[in-house]
Amino acid sequence: MKGLLKNLGLILVLVGAVILVACSFTGNVNNNSILGTSAVLMVLGLISYIAINKKLAD
């Protein structure tokens, strides 16, 4: 469980990236809600990755 928690931020960033790639392949690049959701997931993933790894290191 600790390993999954440690990689939670990376998983969120990858989900956001997969959404962006899927939008690119389908040509749905004008839908701001999907693009915004993927951007939020990537930012939250980055922040959570930093915070969780800093807390686990202490």
PDB file of N, CA and C in Angstrom:
ATOM      1  N   MET A   1       0.825  -1.195   0.000  1.00  0.00           N
ATOM      2  CA  MET A   1       0.000   0.000   0.000  1.00  0.00           C
ATOM      3  C   MET A   1       0.870   1.259   0.000  1.00  0.00           C
ATOM      4  N   LYS A   2       1.996   1.162   0.704  1.00  0.00           N
ATOM      5  CA  LYS A   2       2.896   2.319   0.763  1.00  0.00           C
ATOM      6  C   LYS A   2       3.484   2.624  -0.608  1.00  0.00           C
ATOM      7  N   GLY A   3       3.737   1.572  -1.388  1.00  0.00           N
ATOM      8  CA  GLY A   3       4.273   1.767  -2.731  1.00  0.00           C
ATOM      9  C   GLY A   3       3.270   2.453  -3.640  1.00  0.00           C
ATOM     10  N   LEU A   4       1.992   2.072  -3.517  1.00  0.00           N
ATOM     11  CA  LEU A   4       0.953   2.717  -4.318  1.00  0.00           C
ATOM     12  C   LEU A   4       0.775   4.172  -3.906  1.00  0.00           C
ATOM     13  N   LEU A   5       0.825   4.430  -2.597  1.00  0.00           N
ATOM     14  CA  LEU A   5       0.701   5.803  -2.123  1.00  0.00           C
ATOM     15  C   LEU A   5       1.875   6.648  -2.596  1.00  0.00           C
ATOM     16  N   LYS A   6       3.057   6.042  -2.626  1.00  0.00           N
ATOM     17  CA  LYS A   6       4.246   6.769  -3.074  1.00  0.00           C
ATOM     18  C   LYS A   6       4.140   7.149  -4.547  1.00  0.00           C
ATOM     19  N   ASN A   7       3.476   6.310  -5.339  1.00  0.00           N
ATOM     20  CA  ASN A   7       3.362   6.559  -6.773  1.00  0.00           C
ATOM     21  C   ASN A   7       2.038   7.196  -7.179  1.00  0.00           C
ATOM     22  N   LEU A   8       1.241   7.625  -6.231  1.00  0.00           N
ATOM     23  CA  LEU A   8      -0.057   8.217  -6.541  1.00  0.00           C
ATOM     24  C   LEU A   8       0.083   9.466  -7.408  1.00  0.00           C
ATOM     25  N   GLY A   9       1.051  10.306  -7.119  1.00  0.00           N
ATOM     26  CA  GLY A   9       1.260  11.508  -7.910  1.00  0.00           C
ATOM     27  C   GLY A   9       1.622  11.194  -9.347  1.00  0.00           C
ATOM     28  N   LEU A  10       2.483  10.200  -9.531  1.00  0.00           N
ATOM     29  CA  LEU A  10       2.866   9.811 -10.888  1.00  0.00           C
ATOM     30  C   LEU A  10       1.683   9.231 -11.650  1.00  0.00           C
ATOM     31  N   ILE A  11       0.831   8.491 -10.962  1.00  0.00           N
ATOM     32  CA  ILE A  11      -0.353   7.927 -11.596  1.00  0.00           C
ATOM     33  C   ILE A  11      -1.290   9.036 -12.057  1.00  0.00           C
ATOM     34  N   LEU A  12      -1.468  10.056 -11.231  1.00  0.00           N
ATOM     35  CA  LEU A  12      -2.331  11.178 -11.619  1.00  0.00           C
ATOM     36  C   LEU A  12      -1.759  11.927 -12.819  1.00  0.00           C
ATOM     37  N   VAL A  13      -0.465  12.129 -12.841  1.00  0.00           N
ATOM     38  CA  VAL A  13       0.167  12.807 -13.972  1.00  0.00           C
ATOM     39  C   VAL A  13       0.003  11.975 -15.242  1.00  0.00           C
ATOM     40  N   LEU A  14       0.171  10.658 -15.130  1.00  0.00           N
ATOM     41  CA  LEU A  14       0.014   9.793 -16.299  1.00  0.00           C
ATOM     42  C   LEU A  14      -1.427   9.769 -16.795  1.00  0.00           C
ATOM     43  N   VAL A  15      -2.396   9.790 -15.893  1.00  0.00           N
ATOM     44  CA  VAL A  15      -3.806   9.827 -16.308  1.00  0.00           C
ATOM     45  C   VAL A  15      -4.096  11.125 -17.055  1.00  0.00           C
ATOM     46  N   GLY A  16      -3.574  12.233 -16.556  1.00  0.00           N
ATOM     47  CA  GLY A  16      -3.740  13.507 -17.249  1.00  0.00           C
ATOM     48  C   GLY A  16      -3.101  13.497 -18.621  1.00  0.00           C
ATOM     49  N   ALA A  17      -1.934  12.901 -18.729  1.00  0.00           N
ATOM     50  CA  ALA A  17      -1.248  12.817 -20.029  1.00  0.00           C
ATOM     51  C   ALA A  17      -2.004  11.915 -20.999  1.00  0.00           C
ATOM     52  N   VAL A  18      -2.554  10.812 -20.501  1.00  0.00           N
ATOM     53  CA  VAL A  18      -3.325   9.913 -21.356  1.00  0.00           C
ATOM     54  C   VAL A  18      -4.577  10.612 -21.875  1.00  0.00           C
ATOM     55  N   ILE A  19      -5.206  11.413 -21.041  1.00  0.00           N
ATOM     56  CA  ILE A  19      -6.380  12.167 -21.486  1.00  0.00           C
ATOM     57  C   ILE A  19      -5.991  13.138 -22.599  1.00  0.00           C
ATOM     58  N   LEU A  20      -4.863  13.814 -22.439  1.00  0.00           N
ATOM     59  CA  LEU A  20      -4.415  14.744 -23.476  1.00  0.00           C
ATOM     60  C   LEU A  20      -4.087  14.029 -24.782  1.00  0.00           C
ATOM     61  N   VAL A  21      -3.451  12.877 -24.689  1.00  0.00           N
ATOM     62  CA  VAL A  21      -3.125  12.119 -25.896  1.00  0.00           C
ATOM     63  C   VAL A  21      -4.395  11.618 -26.572  1.00  0.00           C
ATOM     64  N   ALA A  22      -5.353  11.154 -25.772  1.00  0.00           N
ATOM     65  CA  ALA A  22      -6.614  10.673 -26.337  1.00  0.00           C
ATOM     66  C   ALA A  22      -7.366  11.808 -27.026  1.00  0.00           C
ATOM     67  N   CYS A  23      -7.360  12.985 -26.446  1.00  0.00           N
ATOM     68  CA  CYS A  23      -8.006  14.139 -27.081  1.00  0.00           C
ATOM     69  C   CYS A  23      -7.316  14.513 -28.382  1.00  0.00           C
ATOM     70  N   SER A  24      -6.016  14.385 -28.395  1.00  0.00           N
ATOM     71  CA  SER A  24      -5.276  14.703 -29.612  1.00  0.00           C
ATOM     72  C   SER A  24      -5.604  13.731 -30.737  1.00  0.00           C
ATOM     73  N   PHE A  25      -5.672  12.445 -30.419  1.00  0.00           N
ATOM     74  CA  PHE A  25      -5.966  11.442 -31.446  1.00  0.00           C
ATOM     75  C   PHE A  25      -7.398  11.523 -31.949  1.00  0.00           C
ATOM     76  N   THR A  26      -8.336  11.889 -31.070  1.00  0.00           N
ATOM     77  CA  THR A  26      -9.732  11.970 -31.499  1.00  0.00           C
ATOM     78  C   THR A  26     -10.046  13.309 -32.137  1.00  0.00           C
ATOM     79  N   GLY A  27      -9.156  14.273 -32.042  1.00  0.00           N
ATOM     80  CA  GLY A  27      -9.388  15.584 -32.627  1.00  0.00           C
ATOM     81  C   GLY A  27     -10.292  16.458 -31.784  1.00  0.00           C
ATOM     82  N   ASN A  28     -10.467  16.097 -30.526  1.00  0.00           N
ATOM     83  CA  ASN A  28     -11.342  16.839 -29.618  1.00  0.00           C
ATOM     84  C   ASN A  28     -10.515  17.826 -28.793  1.00  0.00           C
ATOM     85  N   VAL A  29      -9.808  18.718 -29.469  1.00  0.00           N
ATOM     86  CA  VAL A  29      -8.919  19.634 -28.759  1.00  0.00           C
ATOM     87  C   VAL A  29      -9.585  20.980 -28.455  1.00  0.00           C
ATOM     88  N   ASN A  30     -10.848  21.129 -28.790  1.00  0.00           N
ATOM     89  CA  ASN A  30     -11.543  22.384 -28.513  1.00  0.00           C
ATOM     90  C   ASN A  30     -12.463  22.299 -27.306  1.00  0.00           C
ATOM     91  N   ASN A  31     -12.476  21.163 -26.616  1.00  0.00           N
ATOM     92  CA  ASN A  31     -13.319  20.994 -25.445  1.00  0.00           C
ATOM     93  C   ASN A  31     -12.520  21.403 -24.203  1.00  0.00           C
ATOM     94  N   ASN A  32     -12.815  22.588 -23.689  1.00  0.00           N
ATOM     95  CA  ASN A  32     -12.029  23.126 -22.581  1.00  0.00           C
ATOM     96  C   ASN A  32     -12.216  22.361 -21.284  1.00  0.00           C
ATOM     97  N   SER A  33     -13.366  21.735 -21.085  1.00  0.00           N
ATOM     98  CA  SER A  33     -13.578  21.012 -19.828  1.00  0.00           C
ATOM     99  C   SER A  33     -12.680  19.782 -19.746  1.00  0.00           C
ATOM    100  N   ILE A  34     -12.525  19.073 -20.844  1.00  0.00           N
ATOM    101  CA  ILE A  34     -11.644  17.900 -20.842  1.00  0.00           C
ATOM    102  C   ILE A  34     -10.192  18.333 -20.695  1.00  0.00           C
ATOM    103  N   LEU A  35      -9.806  19.360 -21.420  1.00  0.00           N
ATOM    104  CA  LEU A  35      -8.420  19.833 -21.339  1.00  0.00           C
ATOM    105  C   LEU A  35      -8.113  20.410 -19.961  1.00  0.00           C
ATOM    106  N   GLY A  36      -9.077  21.106 -19.377  1.00  0.00           N
ATOM    107  CA  GLY A  36      -8.899  21.648 -18.030  1.00  0.00           C
ATOM    108  C   GLY A  36      -8.792  20.560 -16.988  1.00  0.00           C
ATOM    109  N   THR A  37      -9.602  19.514 -17.145  1.00  0.00           N
ATOM    110  CA  THR A  37      -9.545  18.395 -16.216  1.00  0.00           C
ATOM    111  C   THR A  37      -8.185  17.712 -16.264  1.00  0.00           C
ATOM    112  N   SER A  38      -7.664  17.518 -17.450  1.00  0.00           N
ATOM    113  CA  SER A  38      -6.354  16.878 -17.556  1.00  0.00           C
ATOM    114  C   SER A  38      -5.253  17.774 -16.981  1.00  0.00           C
ATOM    115  N   ALA A  39      -5.375  19.075 -17.180  1.00  0.00           N
ATOM    116  CA  ALA A  39      -4.385  19.998 -16.610  1.00  0.00           C
ATOM    117  C   ALA A  39      -4.438  19.980 -15.087  1.00  0.00           C
ATOM    118  N   VAL A  40      -5.656  19.954 -14.529  1.00  0.00           N
ATOM    119  CA  VAL A  40      -5.807  19.905 -13.070  1.00  0.00           C
ATOM    120  C   VAL A  40      -5.238  18.601 -12.528  1.00  0.00           C
ATOM    121  N   LEU A  41      -5.494  17.487 -13.209  1.00  0.00           N
ATOM    122  CA  LEU A  41      -4.943  16.208 -12.766  1.00  0.00           C
ATOM    123  C   LEU A  41      -3.423  16.220 -12.778  1.00  0.00           C
ATOM    124  N   MET A  42      -2.841  16.825 -13.789  1.00  0.00           N
ATOM    125  CA  MET A  42      -1.383  16.868 -13.867  1.00  0.00           C
ATOM    126  C   MET A  42      -0.787  17.745 -12.772  1.00  0.00           C
ATOM    127  N   VAL A  43      -1.415  18.875 -12.508  1.00  0.00           N
ATOM    128  CA  VAL A  43      -0.909  19.762 -11.449  1.00  0.00           C
ATOM    129  C   VAL A  43      -1.082  19.118 -10.081  1.00  0.00           C
ATOM    130  N   LEU A  44      -2.256  18.530  -9.830  1.00  0.00           N
ATOM    131  CA  LEU A  44      -2.474  17.846  -8.548  1.00  0.00           C
ATOM    132  C   LEU A  44      -1.531  16.665  -8.383  1.00  0.00           C
ATOM    133  N   GLY A  45      -1.263  15.965  -9.463  1.00  0.00           N
ATOM    134  CA  GLY A  45      -0.325  14.853  -9.404  1.00  0.00           C
ATOM    135  C   GLY A  45       1.074  15.308  -9.053  1.00  0.00           C
ATOM    136  N   LEU A  46       1.498  16.398  -9.639  1.00  0.00           N
ATOM    137  CA  LEU A  46       2.830  16.924  -9.342  1.00  0.00           C
ATOM    138  C   LEU A  46       2.933  17.379  -7.889  1.00  0.00           C
ATOM    139  N   ILE A  47       1.923  18.102  -7.431  1.00  0.00           N
ATOM    140  CA  ILE A  47       1.927  18.583  -6.044  1.00  0.00           C
ATOM    141  C   ILE A  47       1.860  17.415  -5.063  1.00  0.00           C
ATOM    142  N   SER A  48       0.992  16.441  -5.336  1.00  0.00           N
ATOM    143  CA  SER A  48       0.883  15.308  -4.419  1.00  0.00           C
ATOM    144  C   SER A  48       2.142  14.453  -4.434  1.00  0.00           C
ATOM    145  N   TYR A  49       2.776  14.309  -5.584  1.00  0.00           N
ATOM    146  CA  TYR A  49       4.023  13.550  -5.649  1.00  0.00           C
ATOM    147  C   TYR A  49       5.088  14.189  -4.765  1.00  0.00           C
ATOM    148  N   ILE A  50       5.212  15.496  -4.845  1.00  0.00           N
ATOM    149  CA  ILE A  50       6.211  16.199  -4.035  1.00  0.00           C
ATOM    150  C   ILE A  50       5.863  16.097  -2.558  1.00  0.00           C
ATOM    151  N   ALA A  51       4.599  16.339  -2.212  1.00  0.00           N
ATOM    152  CA  ALA A  51       4.193  16.340  -0.808  1.00  0.00           C
ATOM    153  C   ALA A  51       4.293  14.957  -0.188  1.00  0.00           C
ATOM    154  N   ILE A  52       3.823  13.945  -0.886  1.00  0.00           N
ATOM    155  CA  ILE A  52       3.832  12.585  -0.321  1.00  0.00           C
ATOM    156  C   ILE A  52       5.255  12.079  -0.161  1.00  0.00           C
ATOM    157  N   ASN A  53       6.094  12.282  -1.157  1.00  0.00           N
ATOM    158  CA  ASN A  53       7.484  11.797  -1.051  1.00  0.00           C
ATOM    159  C   ASN A  53       8.267  12.561  -0.003  1.00  0.00           C
ATOM    160  N   LYS A  54       7.955  13.822   0.199  1.00  0.00           N
ATOM    161  CA  LYS A  54       8.626  14.586   1.246  1.00  0.00           C
ATOM    162  C   LYS A  54       8.200  14.066   2.616  1.00  0.00           C
ATOM    163  N   LYS A  55       6.893  13.743   2.750  1.00  0.00           N
ATOM    164  CA  LYS A  55       6.401  13.243   4.029  1.00  0.00           C
ATOM    165  C   LYS A  55       6.920  11.841   4.314  1.00  0.00           C
ATOM    166  N   LEU A  56       7.010  10.979   3.293  1.00  0.00           N
ATOM    167  CA  LEU A  56       7.518   9.625   3.493  1.00  0.00           C
ATOM    168  C   LEU A  56       9.012   9.607   3.769  1.00  0.00           C
ATOM    169  N   ALA A  57       9.735  10.604   3.279  1.00  0.00           N
ATOM    170  CA  ALA A  57      11.172  10.664   3.501  1.00  0.00           C
ATOM    171  C   ALA A  57      11.501  11.059   4.946  1.00  0.00           C
ATOM    172  N   ASP A  58      10.606  11.797   5.568  1.00  0.00           N
ATOM    173  CA  ASP A  58      10.848  12.245   6.968  1.00  0.00           C
ATOM    174  C   ASP A  58      10.587  11.168   7.974  1.00  0.00           C
TER     175      ASP A  58
END
